[in-house]
Amino acid sequence: MNGSEKLYQLLDDLNVSFEYLEHPEAPTIEIARQYWKGHDAKHCKNLFFRNHKGNRHYLVILDCDCDMDIHGIEKMLNQGKLSFASEQRMMKYLGVTPGSVSPFGLINDHENHVHVFLDKNLQQAQRLSFHPCVNTASLMISKDDFIRFIDHTENRYEWIGVY
């Protein structure tokens, strides 16, 4: 079973409904915006970091309209110096490639190594949108179903204020 099949099977097992939107490759928010027109989901920016020692990894999920630089994120998370995780680390912990980072990749984090930070602004959304571990589609699910998915992964997560 490939990564996508594994994800869809889990969503089915959790009774999570979603809207599937196939589109051309969209590795950045700027590119993806053109395919989201007419959809009511709040689209998310997903950033994968490692600490300076490389022994901790963080998935930061932000409202896609939020502009934050890495230094602002470092200060906000209070986790020390951060850098973007390498392609090898993305594959090891999330099973994704650059441009496809997604919380759905947490199904590949079998040791619950990745800590997740969620933008508090997303609590206001009814539906959220993420790549399904590939950047040629987007899945739109209810915020409540997304939290149920995150709870199922057993990864630690916390809501953070983004200003």
mmCIF file of N, CA, C and O in Angstrom, residues 3-4 7 46-48 59 85-109 131-135:
data_model
loop_
_atom_site.group_PDB
_atom_site.id
_atom_site.type_symbol
_atom_site.label_atom_id
_atom_site.label_comp_id
_atom_site.label_asym_id
_atom_site.label_seq_id
_atom_site.Cartn_x
_atom_site.Cartn_y
_atom_site.Cartn_z
ATOM 1 N N GLY A 3 1.761 5.481 0.128
ATOM 2 C CA GLY A 3 1.438 6.479 1.133
ATOM 3 C C GLY A 3 0.039 7.057 0.986
ATOM 4 O O GLY A 3 -0.670 7.250 1.976
ATOM 5 N N SER A 4 -0.370 7.337 -0.250
ATOM 6 C CA SER A 4 -1.702 7.892 -0.466
ATOM 7 C C SER A 4 -2.785 6.892 -0.094
ATOM 8 O O SER A 4 -3.764 7.241 0.565
ATOM 9 N N LEU A 7 -3.073 6.713 3.612
ATOM 10 C CA LEU A 7 -3.770 7.879 4.152
ATOM 11 C C LEU A 7 -5.275 7.754 3.938
ATOM 12 O O LEU A 7 -6.056 7.929 4.878
ATOM 13 N N ASN A 46 2.541 24.701 5.710
ATOM 14 C CA ASN A 46 3.126 23.680 6.573
ATOM 15 C C ASN A 46 4.648 23.748 6.459
ATOM 16 O O ASN A 46 5.191 23.566 5.377
ATOM 17 N N LEU A 47 5.293 24.011 7.588
ATOM 18 C CA LEU A 47 6.743 24.176 7.618
ATOM 19 C C LEU A 47 7.337 23.118 8.532
ATOM 20 O O LEU A 47 6.853 22.918 9.651
ATOM 21 N N PHE A 48 8.404 22.471 8.058
ATOM 22 C CA PHE A 48 9.033 21.392 8.826
ATOM 23 C C PHE A 48 10.442 21.828 9.213
ATOM 24 O O PHE A 48 11.274 22.109 8.355
ATOM 25 N N LEU A 59 6.656 20.394 13.172
ATOM 26 C CA LEU A 59 5.784 20.726 12.052
ATOM 27 C C LEU A 59 4.955 21.929 12.495
ATOM 28 O O LEU A 59 4.230 21.848 13.492
ATOM 29 N N ALA A 85 14.166 21.497 7.823
ATOM 30 C CA ALA A 85 14.638 20.118 7.772
ATOM 31 C C ALA A 85 15.015 19.760 6.338
ATOM 32 O O ALA A 85 14.402 20.234 5.379
ATOM 33 N N SER A 86 15.998 18.895 6.206
ATOM 34 C CA SER A 86 16.467 18.452 4.890
ATOM 35 C C SER A 86 15.440 17.530 4.230
ATOM 36 O O SER A 86 14.524 17.008 4.877
ATOM 37 N N GLU A 87 15.644 17.314 2.955
ATOM 38 C CA GLU A 87 14.788 16.390 2.208
ATOM 39 C C GLU A 87 14.827 14.997 2.835
ATOM 40 O O GLU A 87 13.808 14.320 2.928
ATOM 41 N N GLN A 88 16.005 14.570 3.297
ATOM 42 C CA GLN A 88 16.143 13.254 3.924
ATOM 43 C C GLN A 88 15.313 13.185 5.215
ATOM 44 O O GLN A 88 14.675 12.167 5.498
ATOM 45 N N ARG A 89 15.331 14.235 5.996
ATOM 46 C CA ARG A 89 14.558 14.262 7.248
ATOM 47 C C ARG A 89 13.060 14.300 6.949
ATOM 48 O O ARG A 89 12.268 13.677 7.655
ATOM 49 N N MET A 90 12.664 15.042 5.912
ATOM 50 C CA MET A 90 11.247 15.069 5.524
ATOM 51 C C MET A 90 10.772 13.661 5.194
ATOM 52 O O MET A 90 9.694 13.242 5.609
ATOM 53 N N MET A 91 11.594 12.941 4.433
ATOM 54 C CA MET A 91 11.222 11.593 4.036
ATOM 55 C C MET A 91 11.220 10.655 5.256
ATOM 56 O O MET A 91 10.295 9.862 5.428
ATOM 57 N N LYS A 92 12.228 10.765 6.103
ATOM 58 C CA LYS A 92 12.335 9.876 7.263
ATOM 59 C C LYS A 92 11.168 10.035 8.238
ATOM 60 O O LYS A 92 10.598 9.045 8.695
ATOM 61 N N TYR A 93 10.809 11.277 8.557
ATOM 62 C CA TYR A 93 9.815 11.502 9.599
ATOM 63 C C TYR A 93 8.387 11.686 9.082
ATOM 64 O O TYR A 93 7.435 11.388 9.801
ATOM 65 N N LEU A 94 8.232 12.201 7.863
ATOM 66 C CA LEU A 94 6.889 12.457 7.338
ATOM 67 C C LEU A 94 6.571 11.689 6.060
ATOM 68 O O LEU A 94 5.419 11.669 5.624
ATOM 69 N N GLY A 95 7.581 11.115 5.434
ATOM 70 C CA GLY A 95 7.342 10.388 4.188
ATOM 71 C C GLY A 95 6.944 11.299 3.044
ATOM 72 O O GLY A 95 6.196 10.892 2.157
ATOM 73 N N VAL A 96 7.453 12.546 3.053
ATOM 74 C CA VAL A 96 7.111 13.514 2.015
ATOM 75 C C VAL A 96 8.374 14.119 1.419
ATOM 76 O O VAL A 96 9.457 14.024 2.002
ATOM 77 N N THR A 97 8.213 14.751 0.278
ATOM 78 C CA THR A 97 9.305 15.451 -0.384
ATOM 79 C C THR A 97 9.072 16.954 -0.270
ATOM 80 O O THR A 97 7.953 17.389 0.049
ATOM 81 N N PRO A 98 10.087 17.774 -0.519
ATOM 82 C CA PRO A 98 9.890 19.224 -0.463
ATOM 83 C C PRO A 98 8.727 19.653 -1.355
ATOM 84 O O PRO A 98 8.524 19.126 -2.442
ATOM 85 N N GLY A 99 7.950 20.602 -0.855
ATOM 86 C CA GLY A 99 6.778 21.069 -1.589
ATOM 87 C C GLY A 99 5.536 20.259 -1.311
ATOM 88 O O GLY A 99 4.457 20.589 -1.797
ATOM 89 N N SER A 100 5.670 19.184 -0.522
ATOM 90 C CA SER A 100 4.528 18.322 -0.201
ATOM 91 C C SER A 100 4.330 18.156 1.302
ATOM 92 O O SER A 100 3.614 17.265 1.740
ATOM 93 N N VAL A 101 4.997 19.003 2.099
ATOM 94 C CA VAL A 101 4.894 18.875 3.556
ATOM 95 C C VAL A 101 3.435 19.028 3.970
ATOM 96 O O VAL A 101 2.731 19.920 3.512
ATOM 97 N N SER A 102 3.004 18.114 4.837
ATOM 98 C CA SER A 102 1.602 18.053 5.222
ATOM 99 C C SER A 102 1.470 17.357 6.563
ATOM 100 O O SER A 102 2.211 16.410 6.844
ATOM 101 N N PRO A 103 0.510 17.782 7.388
ATOM 102 C CA PRO A 103 0.278 17.034 8.625
ATOM 103 C C PRO A 103 -0.178 15.604 8.354
ATOM 104 O O PRO A 103 -0.025 14.739 9.223
ATOM 105 N N PHE A 104 -0.696 15.330 7.170
ATOM 106 C CA PHE A 104 -1.072 13.960 6.849
ATOM 107 C C PHE A 104 0.148 13.039 6.825
ATOM 108 O O PHE A 104 0.030 11.832 6.976
ATOM 109 N N GLY A 105 1.340 13.627 6.666
ATOM 110 C CA GLY A 105 2.571 12.849 6.727
ATOM 111 C C GLY A 105 2.849 12.260 8.100
ATOM 112 O O GLY A 105 3.675 11.357 8.234
ATOM 113 N N LEU A 106 2.149 12.735 9.120
ATOM 114 C CA LEU A 106 2.343 12.199 10.479
ATOM 115 C C LEU A 106 2.002 10.710 10.556
ATOM 116 O O LEU A 106 2.430 10.038 11.495
ATOM 117 N N ILE A 107 1.267 10.192 9.583
ATOM 118 C CA ILE A 107 0.988 8.746 9.577
ATOM 119 C C ILE A 107 2.277 7.944 9.401
ATOM 120 O O ILE A 107 2.305 6.750 9.696
ATOM 121 N N ASN A 108 3.345 8.601 8.953
ATOM 122 C CA ASN A 108 4.632 7.932 8.765
ATOM 123 C C ASN A 108 5.580 8.123 9.940
ATOM 124 O O ASN A 108 6.678 7.584 9.944
ATOM 125 N N ASP A 109 5.177 8.906 10.927
ATOM 126 C CA ASP A 109 6.000 9.168 12.107
ATOM 127 C C ASP A 109 5.630 8.150 13.185
ATOM 128 O O ASP A 109 4.937 8.459 14.155
ATOM 129 N N HIS A 131 -2.159 19.375 1.478
ATOM 130 C CA HIS A 131 -1.772 18.362 0.487
ATOM 131 C C HIS A 131 -1.912 16.982 1.138
ATOM 132 O O HIS A 131 -1.612 16.831 2.314
ATOM 133 N N PRO A 132 -2.308 15.984 0.362
ATOM 134 C CA PRO A 132 -2.358 14.615 0.891
ATOM 135 C C PRO A 132 -1.006 13.905 0.710
ATOM 136 O O PRO A 132 -0.935 12.803 0.166
ATOM 137 N N CYS A 133 0.067 14.561 1.160
ATOM 138 C CA CYS A 133 1.451 14.046 1.086
ATOM 139 C C CYS A 133 2.041 14.096 -0.318
ATOM 140 O O CYS A 133 3.157 13.641 -0.528
ATOM 141 N N VAL A 134 1.302 14.605 -1.263
ATOM 142 C CA VAL A 134 1.798 14.888 -2.615
ATOM 143 C C VAL A 134 1.252 16.261 -2.990
ATOM 144 O O VAL A 134 0.155 16.637 -2.564
ATOM 145 N N ASN A 135 2.014 17.007 -3.789
ATOM 146 C CA ASN A 135 1.582 18.375 -4.081
ATOM 147 C C ASN A 135 0.784 18.507 -5.377
ATOM 148 O O ASN A 135 0.670 19.582 -5.934
#
